[in-house]
CSV table of C-alpha atoms in Angstrom, one decimal:
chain,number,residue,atom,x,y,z
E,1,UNK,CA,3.8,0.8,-21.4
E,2,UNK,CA,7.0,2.4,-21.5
E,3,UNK,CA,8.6,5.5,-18.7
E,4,UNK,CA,9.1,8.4,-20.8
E,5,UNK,CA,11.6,9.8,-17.9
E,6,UNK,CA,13.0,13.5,-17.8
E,7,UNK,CA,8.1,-22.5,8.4
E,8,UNK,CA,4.7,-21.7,7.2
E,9,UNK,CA,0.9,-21.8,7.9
E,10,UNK,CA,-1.0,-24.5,7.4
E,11,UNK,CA,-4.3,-24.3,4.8
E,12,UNK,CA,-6.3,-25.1,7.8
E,13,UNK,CA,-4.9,-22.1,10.0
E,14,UNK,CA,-4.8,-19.1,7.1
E,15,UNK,CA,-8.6,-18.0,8.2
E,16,UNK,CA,-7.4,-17.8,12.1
E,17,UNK,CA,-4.5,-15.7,10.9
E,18,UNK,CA,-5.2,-11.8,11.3
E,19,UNK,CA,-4.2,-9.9,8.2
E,20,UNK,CA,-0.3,-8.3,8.2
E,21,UNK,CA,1.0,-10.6,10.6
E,22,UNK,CA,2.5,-12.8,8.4
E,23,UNK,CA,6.4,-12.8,8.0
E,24,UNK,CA,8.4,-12.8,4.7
E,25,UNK,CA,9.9,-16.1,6.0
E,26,UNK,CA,6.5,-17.7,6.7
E,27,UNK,CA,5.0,-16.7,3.1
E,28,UNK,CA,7.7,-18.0,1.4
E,29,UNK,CA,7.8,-21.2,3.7
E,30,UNK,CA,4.4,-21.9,2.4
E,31,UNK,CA,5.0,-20.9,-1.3
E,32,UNK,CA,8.0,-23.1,-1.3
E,33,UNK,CA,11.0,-20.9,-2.0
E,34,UNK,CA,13.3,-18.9,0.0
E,35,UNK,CA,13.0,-15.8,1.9
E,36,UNK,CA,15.1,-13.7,-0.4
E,37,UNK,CA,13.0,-14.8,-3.5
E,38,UNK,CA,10.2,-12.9,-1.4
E,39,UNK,CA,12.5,-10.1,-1.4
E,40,UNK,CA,13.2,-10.5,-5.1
E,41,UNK,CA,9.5,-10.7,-5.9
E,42,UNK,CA,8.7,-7.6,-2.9
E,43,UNK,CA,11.6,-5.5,-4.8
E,44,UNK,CA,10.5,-6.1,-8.9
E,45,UNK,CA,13.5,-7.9,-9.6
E,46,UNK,CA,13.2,-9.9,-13.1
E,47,UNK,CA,15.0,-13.3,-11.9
E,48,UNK,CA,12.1,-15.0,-10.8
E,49,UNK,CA,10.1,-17.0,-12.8
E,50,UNK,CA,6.7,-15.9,-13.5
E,51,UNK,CA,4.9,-18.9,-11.8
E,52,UNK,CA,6.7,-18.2,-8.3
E,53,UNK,CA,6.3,-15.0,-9.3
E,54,UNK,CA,2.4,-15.6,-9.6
E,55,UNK,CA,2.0,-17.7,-6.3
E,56,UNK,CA,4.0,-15.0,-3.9
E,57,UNK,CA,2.1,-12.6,-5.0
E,58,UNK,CA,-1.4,-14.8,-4.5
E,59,UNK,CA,0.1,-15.5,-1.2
E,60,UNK,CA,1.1,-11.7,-0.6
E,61,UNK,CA,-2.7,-10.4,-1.3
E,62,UNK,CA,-4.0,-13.6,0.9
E,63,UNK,CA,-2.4,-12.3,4.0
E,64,UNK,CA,-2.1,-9.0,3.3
E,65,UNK,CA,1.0,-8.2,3.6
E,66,UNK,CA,2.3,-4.6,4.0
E,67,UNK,CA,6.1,-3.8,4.3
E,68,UNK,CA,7.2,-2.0,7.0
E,69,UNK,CA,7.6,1.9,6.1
E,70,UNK,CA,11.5,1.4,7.6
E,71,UNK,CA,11.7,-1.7,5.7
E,72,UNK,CA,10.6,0.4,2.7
E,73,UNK,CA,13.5,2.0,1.1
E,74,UNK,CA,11.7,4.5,-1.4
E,75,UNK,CA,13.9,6.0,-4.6
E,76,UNK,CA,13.7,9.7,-5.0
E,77,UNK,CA,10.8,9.8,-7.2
E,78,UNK,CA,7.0,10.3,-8.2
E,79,UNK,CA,5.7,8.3,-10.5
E,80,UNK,CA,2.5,9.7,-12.5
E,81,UNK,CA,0.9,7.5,-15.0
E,82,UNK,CA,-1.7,9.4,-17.5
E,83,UNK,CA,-4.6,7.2,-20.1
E,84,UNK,CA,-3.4,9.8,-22.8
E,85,UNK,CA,0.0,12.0,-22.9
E,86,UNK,CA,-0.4,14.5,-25.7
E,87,UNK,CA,-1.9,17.5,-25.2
E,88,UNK,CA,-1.5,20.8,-23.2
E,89,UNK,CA,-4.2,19.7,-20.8
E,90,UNK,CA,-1.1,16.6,-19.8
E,91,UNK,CA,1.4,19.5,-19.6
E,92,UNK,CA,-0.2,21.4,-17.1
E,93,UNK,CA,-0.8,18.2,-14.7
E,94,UNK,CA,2.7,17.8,-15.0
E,95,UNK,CA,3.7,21.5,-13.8
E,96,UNK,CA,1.5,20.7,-11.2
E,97,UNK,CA,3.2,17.7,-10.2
E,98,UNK,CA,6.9,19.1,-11.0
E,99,UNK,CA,6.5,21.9,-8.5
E,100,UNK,CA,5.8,20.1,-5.5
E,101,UNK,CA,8.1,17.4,-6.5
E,102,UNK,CA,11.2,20.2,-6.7
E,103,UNK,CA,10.0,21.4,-3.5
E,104,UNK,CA,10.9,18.0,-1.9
E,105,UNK,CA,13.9,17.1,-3.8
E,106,UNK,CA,11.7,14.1,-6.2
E,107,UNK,CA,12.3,13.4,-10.3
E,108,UNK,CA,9.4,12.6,-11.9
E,109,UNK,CA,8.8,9.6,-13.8
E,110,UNK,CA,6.0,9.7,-17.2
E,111,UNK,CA,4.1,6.7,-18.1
E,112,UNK,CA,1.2,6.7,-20.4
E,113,UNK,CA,-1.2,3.9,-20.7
E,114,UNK,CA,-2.2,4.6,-24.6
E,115,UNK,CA,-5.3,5.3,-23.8
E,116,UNK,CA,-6.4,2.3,-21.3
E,117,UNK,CA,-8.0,3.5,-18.5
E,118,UNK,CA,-5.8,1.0,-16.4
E,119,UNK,CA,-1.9,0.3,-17.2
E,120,UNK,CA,-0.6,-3.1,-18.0
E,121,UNK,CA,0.8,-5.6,-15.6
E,122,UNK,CA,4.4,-4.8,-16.7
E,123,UNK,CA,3.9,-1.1,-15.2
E,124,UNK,CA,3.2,-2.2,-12.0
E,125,UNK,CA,6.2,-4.3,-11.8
E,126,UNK,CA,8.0,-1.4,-12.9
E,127,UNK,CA,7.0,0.2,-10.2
E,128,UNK,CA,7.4,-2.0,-8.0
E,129,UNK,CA,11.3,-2.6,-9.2
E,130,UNK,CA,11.6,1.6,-8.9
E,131,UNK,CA,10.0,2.2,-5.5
E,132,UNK,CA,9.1,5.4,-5.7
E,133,UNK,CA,7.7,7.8,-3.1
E,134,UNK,CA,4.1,7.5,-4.6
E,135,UNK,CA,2.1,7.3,-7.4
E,136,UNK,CA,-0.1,9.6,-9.2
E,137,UNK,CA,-2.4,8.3,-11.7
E,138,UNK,CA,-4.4,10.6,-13.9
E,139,UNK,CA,-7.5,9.9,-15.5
E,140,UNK,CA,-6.6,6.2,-15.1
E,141,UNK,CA,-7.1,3.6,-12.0
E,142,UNK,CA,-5.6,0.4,-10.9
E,143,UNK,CA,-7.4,-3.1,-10.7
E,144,UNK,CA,-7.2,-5.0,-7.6
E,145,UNK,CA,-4.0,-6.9,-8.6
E,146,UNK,CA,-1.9,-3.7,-8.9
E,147,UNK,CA,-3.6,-2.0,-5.7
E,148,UNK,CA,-1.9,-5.1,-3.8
E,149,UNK,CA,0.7,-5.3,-5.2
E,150,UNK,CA,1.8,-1.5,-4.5
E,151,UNK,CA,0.0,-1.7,-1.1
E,152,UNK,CA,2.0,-4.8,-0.1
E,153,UNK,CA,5.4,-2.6,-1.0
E,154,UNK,CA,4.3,0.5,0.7
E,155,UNK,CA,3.7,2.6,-2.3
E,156,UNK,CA,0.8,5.1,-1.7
E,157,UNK,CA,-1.1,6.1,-4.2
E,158,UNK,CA,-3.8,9.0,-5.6
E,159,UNK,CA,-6.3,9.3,-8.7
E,160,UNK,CA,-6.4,12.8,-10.2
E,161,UNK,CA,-9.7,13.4,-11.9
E,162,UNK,CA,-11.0,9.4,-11.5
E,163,UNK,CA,-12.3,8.2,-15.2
E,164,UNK,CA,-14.9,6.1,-13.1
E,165,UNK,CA,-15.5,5.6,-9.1
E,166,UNK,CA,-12.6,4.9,-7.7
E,167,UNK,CA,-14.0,3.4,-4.7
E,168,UNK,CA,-14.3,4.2,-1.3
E,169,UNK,CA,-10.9,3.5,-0.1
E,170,UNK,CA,-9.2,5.3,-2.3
E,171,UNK,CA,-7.8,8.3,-2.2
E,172,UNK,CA,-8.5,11.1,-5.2
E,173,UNK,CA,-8.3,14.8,-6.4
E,174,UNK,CA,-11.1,15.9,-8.5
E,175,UNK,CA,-12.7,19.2,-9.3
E,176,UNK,CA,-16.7,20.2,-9.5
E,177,UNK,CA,-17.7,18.9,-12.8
E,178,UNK,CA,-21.6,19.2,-12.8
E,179,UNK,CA,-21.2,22.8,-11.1
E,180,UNK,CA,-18.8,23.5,-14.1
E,181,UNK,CA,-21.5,22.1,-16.9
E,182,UNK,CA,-24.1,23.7,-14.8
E,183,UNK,CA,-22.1,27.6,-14.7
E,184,UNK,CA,-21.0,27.2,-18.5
E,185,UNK,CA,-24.8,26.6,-19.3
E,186,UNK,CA,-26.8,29.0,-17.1
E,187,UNK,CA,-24.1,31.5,-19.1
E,188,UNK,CA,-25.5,31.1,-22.2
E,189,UNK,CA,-29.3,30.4,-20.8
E,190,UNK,CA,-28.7,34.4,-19.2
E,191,UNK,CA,-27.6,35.8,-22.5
E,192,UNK,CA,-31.1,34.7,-24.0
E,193,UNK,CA,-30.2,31.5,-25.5
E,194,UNK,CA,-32.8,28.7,-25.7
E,195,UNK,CA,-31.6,25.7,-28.1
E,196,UNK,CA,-28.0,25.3,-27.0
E,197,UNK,CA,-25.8,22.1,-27.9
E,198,UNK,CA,-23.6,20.2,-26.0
E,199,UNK,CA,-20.2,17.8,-27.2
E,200,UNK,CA,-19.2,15.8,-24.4
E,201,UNK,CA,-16.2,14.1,-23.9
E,202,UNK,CA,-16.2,10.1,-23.5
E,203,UNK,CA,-19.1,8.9,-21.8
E,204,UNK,CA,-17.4,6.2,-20.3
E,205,UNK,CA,-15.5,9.1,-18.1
E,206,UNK,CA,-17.0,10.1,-14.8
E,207,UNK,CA,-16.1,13.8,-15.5
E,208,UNK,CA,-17.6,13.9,-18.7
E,209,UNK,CA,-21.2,12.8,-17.9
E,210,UNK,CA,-21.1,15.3,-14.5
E,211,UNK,CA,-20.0,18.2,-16.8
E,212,UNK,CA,-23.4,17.3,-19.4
E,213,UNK,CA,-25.6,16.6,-16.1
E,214,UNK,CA,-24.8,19.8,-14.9
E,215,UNK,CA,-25.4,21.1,-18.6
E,216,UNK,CA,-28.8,19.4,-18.5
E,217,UNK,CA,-29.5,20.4,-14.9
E,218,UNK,CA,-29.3,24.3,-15.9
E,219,UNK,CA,-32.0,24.0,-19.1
E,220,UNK,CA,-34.3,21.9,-16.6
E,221,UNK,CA,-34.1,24.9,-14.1
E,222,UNK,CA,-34.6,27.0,-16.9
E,223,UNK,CA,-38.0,25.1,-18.2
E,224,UNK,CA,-36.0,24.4,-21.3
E,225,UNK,CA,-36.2,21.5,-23.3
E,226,UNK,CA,-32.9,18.9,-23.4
E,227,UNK,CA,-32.6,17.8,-26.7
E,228,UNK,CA,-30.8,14.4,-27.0
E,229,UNK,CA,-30.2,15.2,-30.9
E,230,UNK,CA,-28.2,18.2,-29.4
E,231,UNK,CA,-25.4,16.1,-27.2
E,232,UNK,CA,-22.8,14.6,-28.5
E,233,UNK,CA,-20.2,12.4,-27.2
E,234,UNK,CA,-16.6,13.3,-28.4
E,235,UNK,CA,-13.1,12.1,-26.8
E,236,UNK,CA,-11.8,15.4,-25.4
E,237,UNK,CA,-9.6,16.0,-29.0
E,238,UNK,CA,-9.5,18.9,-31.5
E,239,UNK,CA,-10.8,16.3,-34.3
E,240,UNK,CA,-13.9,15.5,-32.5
E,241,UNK,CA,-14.7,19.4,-31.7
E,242,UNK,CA,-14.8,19.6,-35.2
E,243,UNK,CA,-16.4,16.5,-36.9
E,244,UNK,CA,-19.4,17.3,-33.9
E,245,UNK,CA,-19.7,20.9,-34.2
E,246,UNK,CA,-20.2,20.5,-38.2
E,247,UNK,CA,-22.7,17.8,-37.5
E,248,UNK,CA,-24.5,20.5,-35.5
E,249,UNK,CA,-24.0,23.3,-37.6
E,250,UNK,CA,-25.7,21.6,-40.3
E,251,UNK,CA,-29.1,21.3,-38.8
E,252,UNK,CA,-31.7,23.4,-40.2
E,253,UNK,CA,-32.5,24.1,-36.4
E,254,UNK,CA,-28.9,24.0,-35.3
E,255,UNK,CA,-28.2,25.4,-32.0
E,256,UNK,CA,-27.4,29.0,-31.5
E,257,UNK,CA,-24.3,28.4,-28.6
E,258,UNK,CA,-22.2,25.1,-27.7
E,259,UNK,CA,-21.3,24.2,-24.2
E,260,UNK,CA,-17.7,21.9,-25.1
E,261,UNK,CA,-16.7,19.4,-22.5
E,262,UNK,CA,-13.0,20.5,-23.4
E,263,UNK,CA,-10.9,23.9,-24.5
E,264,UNK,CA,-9.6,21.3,-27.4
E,265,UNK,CA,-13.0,20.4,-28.8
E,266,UNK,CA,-14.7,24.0,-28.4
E,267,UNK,CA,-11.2,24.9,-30.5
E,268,UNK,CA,-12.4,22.3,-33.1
E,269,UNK,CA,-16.0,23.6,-32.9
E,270,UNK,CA,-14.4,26.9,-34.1
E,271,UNK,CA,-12.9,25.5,-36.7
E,272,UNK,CA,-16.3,24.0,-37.9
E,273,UNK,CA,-17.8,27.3,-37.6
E,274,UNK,CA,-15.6,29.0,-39.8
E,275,UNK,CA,-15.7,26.2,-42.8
E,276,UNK,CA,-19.8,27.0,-42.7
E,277,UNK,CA,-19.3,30.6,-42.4
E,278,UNK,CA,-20.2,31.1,-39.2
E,279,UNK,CA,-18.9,33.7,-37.0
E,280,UNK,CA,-18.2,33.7,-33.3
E,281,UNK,CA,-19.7,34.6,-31.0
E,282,UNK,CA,-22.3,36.9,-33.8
E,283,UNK,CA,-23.7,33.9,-35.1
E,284,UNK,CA,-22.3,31.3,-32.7
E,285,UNK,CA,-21.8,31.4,-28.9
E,286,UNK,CA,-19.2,28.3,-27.5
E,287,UNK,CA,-17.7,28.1,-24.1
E,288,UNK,CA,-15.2,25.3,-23.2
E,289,UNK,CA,-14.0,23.6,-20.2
E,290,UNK,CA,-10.0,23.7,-18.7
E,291,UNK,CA,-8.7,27.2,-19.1
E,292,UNK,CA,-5.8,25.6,-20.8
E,293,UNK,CA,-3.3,29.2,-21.7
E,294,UNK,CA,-4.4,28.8,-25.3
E,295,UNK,CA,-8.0,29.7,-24.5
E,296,UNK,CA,-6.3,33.4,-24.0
E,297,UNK,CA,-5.0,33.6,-27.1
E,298,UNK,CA,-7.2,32.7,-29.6
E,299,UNK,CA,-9.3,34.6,-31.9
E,300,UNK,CA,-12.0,35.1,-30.2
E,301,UNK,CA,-11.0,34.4,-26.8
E,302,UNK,CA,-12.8,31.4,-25.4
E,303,UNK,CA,-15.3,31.9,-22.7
E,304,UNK,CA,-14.6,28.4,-20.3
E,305,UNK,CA,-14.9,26.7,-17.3
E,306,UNK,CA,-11.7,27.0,-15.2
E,307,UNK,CA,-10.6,24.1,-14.1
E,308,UNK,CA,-8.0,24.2,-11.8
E,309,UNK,CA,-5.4,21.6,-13.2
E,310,UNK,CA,-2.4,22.7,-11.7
E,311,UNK,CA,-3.6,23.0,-7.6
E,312,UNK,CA,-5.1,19.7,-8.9
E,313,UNK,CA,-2.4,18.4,-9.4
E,314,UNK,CA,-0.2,19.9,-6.8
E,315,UNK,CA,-3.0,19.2,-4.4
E,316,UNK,CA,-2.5,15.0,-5.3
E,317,UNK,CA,1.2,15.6,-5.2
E,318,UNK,CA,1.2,16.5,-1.9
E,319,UNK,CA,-1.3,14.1,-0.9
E,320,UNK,CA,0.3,11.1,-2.0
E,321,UNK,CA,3.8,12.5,-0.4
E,322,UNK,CA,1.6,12.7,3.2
E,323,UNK,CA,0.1,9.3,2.8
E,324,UNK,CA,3.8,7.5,1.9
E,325,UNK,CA,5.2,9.8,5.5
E,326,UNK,CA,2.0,8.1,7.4
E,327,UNK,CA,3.1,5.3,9.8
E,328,UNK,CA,-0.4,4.2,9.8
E,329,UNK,CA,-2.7,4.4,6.3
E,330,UNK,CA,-5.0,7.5,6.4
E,331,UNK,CA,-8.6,6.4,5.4
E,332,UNK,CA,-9.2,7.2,1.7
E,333,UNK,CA,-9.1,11.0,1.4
E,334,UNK,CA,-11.9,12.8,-1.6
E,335,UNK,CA,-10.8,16.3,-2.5
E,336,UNK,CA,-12.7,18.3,-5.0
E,337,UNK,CA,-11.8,21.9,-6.2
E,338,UNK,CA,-14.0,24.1,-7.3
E,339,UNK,CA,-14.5,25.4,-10.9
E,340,UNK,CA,-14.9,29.0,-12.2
E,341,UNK,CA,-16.7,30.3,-15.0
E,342,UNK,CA,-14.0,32.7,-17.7
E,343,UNK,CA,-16.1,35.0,-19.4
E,344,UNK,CA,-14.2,36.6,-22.5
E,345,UNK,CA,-15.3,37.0,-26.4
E,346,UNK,CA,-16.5,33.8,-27.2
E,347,UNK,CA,-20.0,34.6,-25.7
E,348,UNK,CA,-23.2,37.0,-26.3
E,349,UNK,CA,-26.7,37.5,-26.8
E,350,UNK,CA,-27.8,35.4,-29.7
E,351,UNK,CA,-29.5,37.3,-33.0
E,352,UNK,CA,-32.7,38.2,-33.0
């Protein structure tokens, strides 16, 4: 993944040993190398070979070793990391992020993950080589060898909108999902609509299945029957809106309104519509999810689920900036903001 930039213990005595309190000099006493290869391996430096490399770090997770916050000399930036960096969804995380680091003198640094939901080993000794004030990571996580190795330097860390759980102790930013599927839903349930589809995004995404089990929570209430032949499971792109949304539109009983896990696939059920003929919102009611600018501006304007990406983002910012000015670490922080329903043109009672 590459930045895009604008005398030691003894076996027998490890167990006795309370976490942190070993020294540099006695973890590299007992991996058998100096006390400024440590330092080398503590800083990211690329002149040590990867099996002292391997066995400092073993020993660094073993006792647990945290660096001192003075000890921690930090560079003057944020580093956010996103699974995919190409849409306008990205861009607005990144305003997010921009602001608050202007306000406190930061660069930020871009890294993209090509769509893994974890980065690769060499980001993490990037990062560790950069020292930066904190990291966000957006619909992303770390595995356990890249939460020690930044908690053993002193570099905090925050998920924004976790793909999956990301566990207890860490900290995140999220936003009300299933309260989002369940508004967008009830929307088109109020305007008389009874057989109403549903493209997800990537079920393997914690967001994405709240957003349809609030979606399913609303026909339940309703009395309305869920119809698994009506859900489908995109990847949060144009393309998939589209291939979907025909695949419903060609039902004999095709539904008559679309909830879209995303602005960019409700834009690409649009563009299905209009290849069948279908008109929106007279024949066709959709409503999205983001309230990405575009939803404004196109023809009709999209009825969608706000989701508010910049205060997300700004909101993780400022988190992670708190945590790496802690002397002590904060337990693990959850903060979810709420979504809105958008009501424009996209929307209305289906024909009789």
């Amino acid at each position: 993944m590459k930045p895009l930039k604008t005398e030691g213990p003894r076996a027998g005595t490890q167990a006795a040993r309370a976490p942190q309190t070993a020294t540099l000099a006695e973890i590299a006493r007992e991996a058998g190398v100096s006390a400024p290869t440590v330092s080398k391996v503590l800083n990211g430096r690329a002149d040590v070979a990867p099996s002292t490399r391997a066995r400092v770090e073993e020993l660094l997770r073993t006792h647990g070793y945290r660096r001192r916050r003075a000890e921690a000399t930090r560079s003057p930036l944020i580093d956010v990391v996103f699974h995919e960096l190409e849409s306008a969804w990205a861009m607005e995380v990144i305003r997010g992020v921009e602001t608050v680091a202007r306000e406190s003198g930061l660069s930020v640094v871009l890294s993209e993950s090509a769509g893994r939901l974890t980065p690769g080993r060499t980001w993490a000794d990037q990062v560790a080589a950069r020292r930066p004030h904190g990291v966000v990571l957006v619909l992303s996580g770390l595995d356990a060898s890249q939460r020690a190795l930044l908690t053993s330097r002193s570099i905090p860390f925050v998920v924004m909108d976790p793909a999956g759980d990301p566990g207890d102790d860490v900290p995140s930013v999220g936003a009300t999902n299933w309260q989002g599927g369940l508004a967008a839903t009830r929307h088109l349930i109020e305007l008389g609509h009874e057989r109403i589809g549903a493209i997800s995004g990537p079920s393997r995404m914690m967001c994405s299945r709240a957003r349809v089990d609030g979606y399913r929570a609303a026909l339940e209430t309703a009395g309305l029957p869920v119809d698994p032949a009506l859900i489908k499971a995109g990847d949060f792109h144009h393309e998939a809106g589209y291939r979907l949304g025909l695949d419903l539109l060609r039902r004999p009983d095709r539904p008559t309104a679309v909830f879209a896990g995303n602005d960019l696939q409700a834009l690409g059920l649009y563009e299905a519509a209009r290849e069948l003929g279908l008109r929106v919102p007279e024949d066709l009611s959709v409503v999205g999810f983001d309230d990405l600018p575009v939803a404004r501006w196109v023809g009709p304007p999209l009825t969608t689920v706000r989701q508010p990406l910049m205060e997300m983002a700004e909101a993780a910012t400022r988190l992670v900036l708190d945590l790496g000015r802690a002397e002590r670490p904060s337990s693990a922080t959850r903060v979810e903001l709420a979504t809105s329903l958008v009501e424009r043109s996209s929307t209305a009672a289906p024909r009789c």
